[in-house]
């Protein structure tokens, strides 16, 4: 992609996603992802019913009268986007590739974050950590992130969600809100790593999938490619037995994924590339509001 074409694409995504984040998501985002930390604000005289654990003993000793510390919620958040850049994201039979939808969702979340004066950082992952962009504020930083999402070429085509989650746990010292964006075609279990990570941070999983993963069309002989391994094969979609087995595999896989998120206490949403992701994100925000 040459520079002018890239800038055009960045601009197009900025116009669409910034509009969404300011018109639709501004209030919803604020409610759903309030700062979870508490910052010391001031002291005031003790009143009946105050928690005795909040008594400031130094001030109390000085004035010979009980005073309590008043805390207020820390509003500023750090938002981390964990973005799957493995080979399977370069697939789409509907209106867009999974990668395109992930880029738009990530950009929308990023613009929602800076409107709230939050910092935003990114971890690109495959079956390794491909790139880490430390959290910063500002439009310039977001445009750099979008440019990277459009242009980035990963070293590996495979996926390991566990690696990404473990990296987040180790690299982020203070609590953050983390969006994990992937199709979750991962061979290794990541449940325990996600549980540990979600105790320290607030993790939200967003699965992007193509309708064909759910249901095969009846179009006779079809050549399929595993984008992560490069393995090619022909399948007969005319076989109702095969189509049923495919649908059953999807159902079982989704149940397994849902169980993983529920056990890890992680909010999650699944969005098809043919869906309106705006509705899905709004539902997710409202669920948390």
mmCIF file of C-alpha atoms in Angstrom:
data_model
loop_
_atom_site.group_PDB
_atom_site.id
_atom_site.type_symbol
_atom_site.label_atom_id
_atom_site.label_comp_id
_atom_site.label_asym_id
_atom_site.label_seq_id
_atom_site.Cartn_x
_atom_site.Cartn_y
_atom_site.Cartn_z
ATOM 1 C CA UNK A 1 0.000 0.000 0.000
ATOM 2 C CA UNK A 2 1.568 3.316 -1.040
ATOM 3 C CA UNK A 3 1.607 6.293 1.350
ATOM 4 C CA UNK A 4 -1.248 8.300 -0.251
ATOM 5 C CA UNK A 5 -3.510 5.217 -0.388
ATOM 6 C CA UNK A 6 -2.665 4.423 3.241
ATOM 7 C CA UNK A 7 -3.404 7.986 4.383
ATOM 8 C CA UNK A 8 -6.721 7.876 2.498
ATOM 9 C CA UNK A 9 -7.674 4.650 4.300
ATOM 10 C CA UNK A 10 -6.607 6.050 7.686
ATOM 11 C CA UNK A 11 -8.672 9.202 7.040
ATOM 12 C CA UNK A 12 -11.721 7.146 5.985
ATOM 13 C CA UNK A 13 -11.540 5.034 9.148
ATOM 14 C CA UNK A 14 -10.988 8.130 11.285
ATOM 15 C CA UNK A 15 -14.065 9.914 9.865
ATOM 16 C CA UNK A 16 -16.301 6.859 10.314
ATOM 17 C CA UNK A 17 -15.112 5.703 13.723
ATOM 18 C CA UNK A 18 -14.597 9.136 15.283
ATOM 19 C CA UNK A 19 -18.154 10.021 14.293
ATOM 20 C CA UNK A 20 -19.431 6.835 15.905
ATOM 21 C CA UNK A 21 -17.485 7.347 19.104
ATOM 22 C CA UNK A 22 -18.565 10.972 19.553
ATOM 23 C CA UNK A 23 -22.215 10.629 18.516
ATOM 24 C CA UNK A 24 -23.109 7.197 19.822
ATOM 25 C CA UNK A 25 -20.587 5.938 22.314
ATOM 26 C CA UNK A 26 -19.469 8.983 24.292
ATOM 27 C CA UNK A 27 -21.870 8.643 27.239
ATOM 28 C CA UNK A 28 -22.159 4.855 26.997
ATOM 29 C CA UNK A 29 -18.396 4.353 27.117
ATOM 30 C CA UNK A 30 -18.057 6.686 30.109
ATOM 31 C CA UNK A 31 -20.702 4.745 32.056
ATOM 32 C CA UNK A 32 -19.445 1.294 31.088
ATOM 33 C CA UNK A 33 -15.747 1.872 31.784
ATOM 34 C CA UNK A 34 -15.590 4.208 34.759
ATOM 35 C CA UNK A 35 -12.213 4.568 36.405
ATOM 36 C CA UNK A 36 -11.969 1.782 38.942
ATOM 37 C CA UNK A 37 -9.267 3.354 41.148
ATOM 38 C CA UNK A 38 -9.899 5.687 44.082
ATOM 39 C CA UNK A 39 -7.818 8.825 44.589
ATOM 40 C CA UNK A 40 -7.451 10.722 47.885
ATOM 41 C CA UNK A 41 -9.258 14.037 47.607
ATOM 42 C CA UNK A 42 -9.519 15.855 50.991
ATOM 43 C CA UNK A 43 -10.273 15.471 54.690
ATOM 44 C CA UNK A 44 -13.420 16.542 56.509
ATOM 45 C CA UNK A 45 -14.820 16.203 60.034
ATOM 46 C CA UNK A 46 -16.082 12.776 61.007
ATOM 47 C CA UNK A 47 -19.866 12.386 60.745
ATOM 48 C CA UNK A 48 -22.018 9.694 62.302
ATOM 49 C CA UNK A 49 -22.125 6.692 59.959
ATOM 50 C CA UNK A 50 -18.679 7.278 58.375
ATOM 51 C CA UNK A 51 -16.423 4.246 58.046
ATOM 52 C CA UNK A 52 -13.920 4.318 60.929
ATOM 53 C CA UNK A 53 -11.319 2.837 58.563
ATOM 54 C CA UNK A 54 -11.278 6.174 56.721
ATOM 55 C CA UNK A 55 -10.210 8.159 59.807
ATOM 56 C CA UNK A 56 -7.050 10.171 59.181
ATOM 57 C CA UNK A 57 -5.236 9.683 62.497
ATOM 58 C CA UNK A 58 -2.573 12.365 61.875
ATOM 59 C CA UNK A 59 -5.142 15.124 61.269
ATOM 60 C CA UNK A 60 -7.323 13.786 64.128
ATOM 61 C CA UNK A 61 -4.352 13.980 66.546
ATOM 62 C CA UNK A 62 -3.552 17.527 65.417
ATOM 63 C CA UNK A 63 -7.091 18.887 65.923
ATOM 64 C CA UNK A 64 -8.149 16.569 68.791
ATOM 65 C CA UNK A 65 -11.264 15.811 66.822
ATOM 66 C CA UNK A 66 -11.904 12.919 64.361
ATOM 67 C CA UNK A 67 -11.387 13.646 60.679
ATOM 68 C CA UNK A 68 -11.925 11.244 57.757
ATOM 69 C CA UNK A 69 -10.252 10.988 54.350
ATOM 70 C CA UNK A 70 -12.544 11.613 51.386
ATOM 71 C CA UNK A 71 -11.827 9.665 48.213
ATOM 72 C CA UNK A 72 -13.057 10.253 44.716
ATOM 73 C CA UNK A 73 -13.087 7.937 41.755
ATOM 74 C CA UNK A 74 -10.090 8.227 39.451
ATOM 75 C CA UNK A 75 -11.684 8.955 36.096
ATOM 76 C CA UNK A 76 -8.680 8.634 33.844
ATOM 77 C CA UNK A 77 -8.272 5.143 32.445
ATOM 78 C CA UNK A 78 -5.586 3.334 30.554
ATOM 79 C CA UNK A 79 -7.128 1.320 27.729
ATOM 80 C CA UNK A 80 -5.227 -1.510 26.079
ATOM 81 C CA UNK A 81 -6.213 -3.098 22.764
ATOM 82 C CA UNK A 82 -4.990 -6.672 22.328
ATOM 83 C CA UNK A 83 -5.272 -7.239 18.577
ATOM 84 C CA UNK A 84 -4.968 -10.634 16.904
ATOM 85 C CA UNK A 85 -2.935 -10.267 13.688
ATOM 86 C CA UNK A 86 -2.725 -13.986 12.816
ATOM 87 C CA UNK A 87 -3.446 -15.434 9.362
ATOM 88 C CA UNK A 88 -7.042 -16.470 10.053
ATOM 89 C CA UNK A 89 -8.104 -12.805 10.334
ATOM 90 C CA UNK A 90 -7.366 -12.373 6.605
ATOM 91 C CA UNK A 91 -10.636 -14.082 5.725
ATOM 92 C CA UNK A 92 -14.062 -12.830 4.739
ATOM 93 C CA UNK A 93 -16.924 -14.024 2.564
ATOM 94 C CA UNK A 94 -19.353 -11.258 3.493
ATOM 95 C CA UNK A 95 -18.902 -7.487 3.266
ATOM 96 C CA UNK A 96 -15.425 -7.337 4.833
ATOM 97 C CA UNK A 97 -12.461 -9.323 6.115
ATOM 98 C CA UNK A 98 -12.357 -10.102 9.829
ATOM 99 C CA UNK A 99 -9.201 -7.966 9.986
ATOM 100 C CA UNK A 100 -11.084 -4.931 8.571
ATOM 101 C CA UNK A 101 -13.823 -5.236 11.170
ATOM 102 C CA UNK A 102 -11.297 -5.655 14.001
ATOM 103 C CA UNK A 103 -9.548 -2.472 12.764
ATOM 104 C CA UNK A 104 -12.799 -0.475 12.744
ATOM 105 C CA UNK A 105 -13.889 -1.716 16.179
ATOM 106 C CA UNK A 106 -10.442 -0.992 17.636
ATOM 107 C CA UNK A 107 -10.428 2.516 16.104
ATOM 108 C CA UNK A 108 -13.922 3.231 17.481
ATOM 109 C CA UNK A 109 -12.839 2.147 20.967
ATOM 110 C CA UNK A 110 -9.657 4.211 20.651
ATOM 111 C CA UNK A 111 -11.544 7.415 19.722
ATOM 112 C CA UNK A 112 -14.053 6.763 22.535
ATOM 113 C CA UNK A 113 -11.094 6.480 24.910
ATOM 114 C CA UNK A 114 -9.415 9.758 23.925
ATOM 115 C CA UNK A 115 -12.693 11.641 24.137
ATOM 116 C CA UNK A 116 -12.687 10.561 27.753
ATOM 117 C CA UNK A 117 -9.087 11.729 28.110
ATOM 118 C CA UNK A 118 -7.890 8.126 28.537
ATOM 119 C CA UNK A 119 -4.542 6.765 27.437
ATOM 120 C CA UNK A 120 -4.534 4.019 24.829
ATOM 121 C CA UNK A 121 -1.965 1.351 23.990
ATOM 122 C CA UNK A 122 -1.850 -1.721 21.730
ATOM 123 C CA UNK A 123 -0.481 -5.245 21.786
ATOM 124 C CA UNK A 124 -0.397 -6.936 18.358
ATOM 125 C CA UNK A 125 -0.168 -10.700 18.795
ATOM 126 C CA UNK A 126 -0.056 -13.954 16.800
ATOM 127 C CA UNK A 127 1.480 -16.931 18.607
ATOM 128 C CA UNK A 128 4.022 -14.379 19.868
ATOM 129 C CA UNK A 129 3.999 -10.709 20.812
ATOM 130 C CA UNK A 130 4.437 -9.034 17.434
ATOM 131 C CA UNK A 131 4.463 -5.402 18.580
ATOM 132 C CA UNK A 132 3.784 -3.404 21.737
ATOM 133 C CA UNK A 133 2.735 0.252 21.536
ATOM 134 C CA UNK A 134 2.814 1.793 25.056
ATOM 135 C CA UNK A 135 -0.256 3.803 26.157
ATOM 136 C CA UNK A 136 -0.399 7.501 25.278
ATOM 137 C CA UNK A 137 -3.028 10.168 24.748
ATOM 138 C CA UNK A 138 -4.063 12.143 21.701
ATOM 139 C CA UNK A 139 -5.343 11.968 18.145
ATOM 140 C CA UNK A 140 -1.856 11.758 16.638
ATOM 141 C CA UNK A 141 -1.173 8.616 18.683
ATOM 142 C CA UNK A 142 -4.463 7.040 17.536
ATOM 143 C CA UNK A 143 -3.759 7.775 13.886
ATOM 144 C CA UNK A 144 -0.386 6.058 14.322
ATOM 145 C CA UNK A 145 -2.204 3.030 15.826
ATOM 146 C CA UNK A 146 -4.702 2.907 12.922
ATOM 147 C CA UNK A 147 -1.852 3.160 10.416
ATOM 148 C CA UNK A 148 -0.114 0.238 12.138
ATOM 149 C CA UNK A 149 -3.329 -1.815 12.137
ATOM 150 C CA UNK A 150 -3.671 -1.306 8.385
ATOM 151 C CA UNK A 151 -0.041 -1.876 7.456
ATOM 152 C CA UNK A 152 1.433 -4.207 10.049
ATOM 153 C CA UNK A 153 2.915 -7.455 8.720
ATOM 154 C CA UNK A 154 3.188 -10.136 11.427
ATOM 155 C CA UNK A 155 6.102 -12.563 11.537
ATOM 156 C CA UNK A 156 3.842 -15.521 12.355
ATOM 157 C CA UNK A 157 0.444 -16.605 10.997
ATOM 158 C CA UNK A 158 -0.513 -18.702 14.039
ATOM 159 C CA UNK A 159 -2.464 -17.724 17.192
ATOM 160 C CA UNK A 160 -1.797 -18.072 20.912
ATOM 161 C CA UNK A 161 -4.180 -15.948 22.990
ATOM 162 C CA UNK A 162 -2.519 -17.070 26.233
ATOM 163 C CA UNK A 163 0.779 -15.357 25.253
ATOM 164 C CA UNK A 164 -1.006 -12.023 24.688
ATOM 165 C CA UNK A 165 -2.881 -12.209 27.987
ATOM 166 C CA UNK A 166 0.251 -13.143 29.957
ATOM 167 C CA UNK A 167 2.174 -10.287 28.338
ATOM 168 C CA UNK A 168 -0.553 -7.816 29.357
ATOM 169 C CA UNK A 169 -0.423 -9.072 32.962
ATOM 170 C CA UNK A 170 3.349 -8.610 33.108
ATOM 171 C CA UNK A 171 3.732 -5.324 31.190
ATOM 172 C CA UNK A 172 0.874 -3.277 32.735
ATOM 173 C CA UNK A 173 1.662 -2.470 36.358
ATOM 174 C CA UNK A 174 -1.471 -0.405 37.069
ATOM 175 C CA UNK A 175 -5.034 -1.566 36.468
ATOM 176 C CA UNK A 176 -6.291 -0.998 32.935
ATOM 177 C CA UNK A 177 -9.312 -1.775 30.761
ATOM 178 C CA UNK A 178 -8.277 -4.245 28.060
ATOM 179 C CA UNK A 179 -10.182 -5.203 24.915
ATOM 180 C CA UNK A 180 -9.151 -8.584 23.502
ATOM 181 C CA UNK A 181 -10.049 -8.654 19.777
ATOM 182 C CA UNK A 182 -9.699 -11.998 18.004
ATOM 183 C CA UNK A 183 -11.536 -14.794 16.186
ATOM 184 C CA UNK A 184 -10.130 -17.029 18.952
ATOM 185 C CA UNK A 185 -8.840 -19.746 16.627
ATOM 186 C CA UNK A 186 -6.278 -20.784 19.197
ATOM 187 C CA UNK A 187 -5.128 -24.307 19.925
ATOM 188 C CA UNK A 188 -3.996 -23.736 23.497
ATOM 189 C CA UNK A 189 -6.192 -23.155 26.534
ATOM 190 C CA UNK A 190 -5.961 -19.602 27.884
ATOM 191 C CA UNK A 191 -8.516 -19.821 30.704
ATOM 192 C CA UNK A 192 -6.141 -19.713 33.694
ATOM 193 C CA UNK A 193 -4.036 -16.904 32.149
ATOM 194 C CA UNK A 194 -7.227 -14.913 31.452
ATOM 195 C CA UNK A 195 -8.545 -15.468 34.996
ATOM 196 C CA UNK A 196 -5.278 -14.169 36.504
ATOM 197 C CA UNK A 197 -5.220 -11.206 34.095
ATOM 198 C CA UNK A 198 -8.853 -10.283 34.776
ATOM 199 C CA UNK A 199 -8.214 -10.155 38.529
ATOM 200 C CA UNK A 200 -5.623 -7.449 37.918
ATOM 201 C CA UNK A 201 -7.291 -5.698 34.964
ATOM 202 C CA UNK A 202 -10.768 -5.300 33.483
ATOM 203 C CA UNK A 203 -10.741 -7.546 30.383
ATOM 204 C CA UNK A 204 -13.458 -7.531 27.703
ATOM 205 C CA UNK A 205 -13.368 -10.119 24.889
ATOM 206 C CA UNK A 206 -14.660 -9.266 21.416
ATOM 207 C CA UNK A 207 -14.877 -12.189 18.991
ATOM 208 C CA UNK A 208 -15.099 -11.382 15.277
ATOM 209 C CA UNK A 209 -16.146 -14.243 13.017
ATOM 210 C CA UNK A 210 -17.301 -14.934 9.460
ATOM 211 C CA UNK A 211 -20.748 -16.435 8.828
ATOM 212 C CA UNK A 212 -19.129 -19.308 6.892
ATOM 213 C CA UNK A 213 -17.474 -20.504 10.109
ATOM 214 C CA UNK A 214 -20.962 -21.051 11.478
ATOM 215 C CA UNK A 215 -22.667 -22.509 8.414
ATOM 216 C CA UNK A 216 -21.301 -23.935 5.178
ATOM 217 C CA UNK A 217 -23.207 -23.144 1.967
ATOM 218 C CA UNK A 218 -24.264 -25.988 -0.313
ATOM 219 C CA UNK A 219 -22.039 -25.151 -3.301
ATOM 220 C CA UNK A 220 -20.543 -28.558 -4.164
ATOM 221 C CA UNK A 221 -16.782 -29.074 -4.159
ATOM 222 C CA UNK A 222 -14.931 -26.279 -2.367
ATOM 223 C CA UNK A 223 -11.217 -25.648 -1.970
ATOM 224 C CA UNK A 224 -10.398 -24.479 1.560
ATOM 225 C CA UNK A 225 -7.159 -23.120 2.989
ATOM 226 C CA UNK A 226 -6.065 -22.999 6.622
ATOM 227 C CA UNK A 227 -4.579 -19.493 6.698
ATOM 228 C CA UNK A 228 -2.511 -20.281 9.806
ATOM 229 C CA UNK A 229 -0.880 -23.529 8.626
ATOM 230 C CA UNK A 230 -1.095 -23.098 4.832
ATOM 231 C CA UNK A 231 -2.804 -26.517 4.541
ATOM 232 C CA UNK A 232 -5.147 -26.796 1.514
ATOM 233 C CA UNK A 233 -7.906 -29.339 0.922
ATOM 234 C CA UNK A 234 -11.120 -29.918 -1.016
ATOM 235 C CA UNK A 235 -14.390 -30.487 0.806
ATOM 236 C CA UNK A 236 -17.764 -31.549 -0.594
ATOM 237 C CA UNK A 237 -20.266 -29.003 0.722
ATOM 238 C CA UNK A 238 -23.003 -30.941 -1.098
ATOM 239 C CA UNK A 239 -22.823 -33.497 1.716
ATOM 240 C CA UNK A 240 -25.479 -32.707 4.361
ATOM 241 C CA UNK A 241 -23.504 -34.880 6.808
ATOM 242 C CA UNK A 242 -20.443 -32.646 6.366
ATOM 243 C CA UNK A 243 -22.498 -29.447 6.732
ATOM 244 C CA UNK A 244 -24.110 -30.802 9.922
ATOM 245 C CA UNK A 245 -20.708 -31.802 11.345
ATOM 246 C CA UNK A 246 -19.365 -28.333 10.529
ATOM 247 C CA UNK A 247 -22.314 -26.634 12.282
ATOM 248 C CA UNK A 248 -21.921 -28.945 15.302
ATOM 249 C CA UNK A 249 -18.177 -28.173 15.500
ATOM 250 C CA UNK A 250 -18.993 -24.434 15.536
ATOM 251 C CA UNK A 251 -21.643 -24.821 18.260
ATOM 252 C CA UNK A 252 -19.298 -26.859 20.492
ATOM 253 C CA UNK A 253 -16.427 -24.441 19.931
ATOM 254 C CA UNK A 254 -18.594 -21.443 20.825
ATOM 255 C CA UNK A 255 -19.839 -23.158 23.979
ATOM 256 C CA UNK A 256 -16.248 -23.905 25.013
ATOM 257 C CA UNK A 257 -15.267 -20.284 24.362
ATOM 258 C CA UNK A 258 -18.268 -18.964 26.279
ATOM 259 C CA UNK A 259 -17.428 -21.273 29.222
ATOM 260 C CA UNK A 260 -13.846 -19.957 29.231
ATOM 261 C CA UNK A 261 -15.051 -16.326 29.407
ATOM 262 C CA UNK A 262 -17.694 -17.070 32.057
ATOM 263 C CA UNK A 263 -15.242 -18.980 34.285
ATOM 264 C CA UNK A 264 -12.710 -16.159 33.918
ATOM 265 C CA UNK A 265 -15.474 -13.638 34.719
ATOM 266 C CA UNK A 266 -14.818 -11.779 31.446
ATOM 267 C CA UNK A 267 -17.576 -9.880 29.608
ATOM 268 C CA UNK A 268 -17.695 -10.925 25.965
ATOM 269 C CA UNK A 269 -19.516 -10.402 22.690
ATOM 270 C CA UNK A 270 -19.442 -12.243 19.327
ATOM 271 C CA UNK A 271 -19.829 -10.202 16.143
ATOM 272 C CA UNK A 272 -20.145 -11.601 12.600
ATOM 273 C CA UNK A 273 -18.537 -9.613 9.764
ATOM 274 C CA UNK A 274 -22.041 -9.290 8.271
ATOM 275 C CA UNK A 275 -23.386 -7.783 11.544
ATOM 276 C CA UNK A 276 -23.680 -4.157 12.555
ATOM 277 C CA UNK A 277 -20.881 -3.956 15.118
ATOM 278 C CA UNK A 278 -22.274 -0.657 16.444
ATOM 279 C CA UNK A 279 -25.350 -2.455 17.838
ATOM 280 C CA UNK A 280 -23.209 -5.205 19.342
ATOM 281 C CA UNK A 281 -20.865 -2.732 21.060
ATOM 282 C CA UNK A 282 -23.788 -0.695 22.394
ATOM 283 C CA UNK A 283 -25.329 -3.858 23.859
ATOM 284 C CA UNK A 284 -21.996 -4.681 25.489
ATOM 285 C CA UNK A 285 -21.717 -1.163 26.956
ATOM 286 C CA UNK A 286 -25.320 -1.227 28.228
ATOM 287 C CA UNK A 287 -24.770 -4.625 29.835
ATOM 288 C CA UNK A 288 -21.896 -3.104 31.822
ATOM 289 C CA UNK A 289 -23.506 0.274 32.466
#
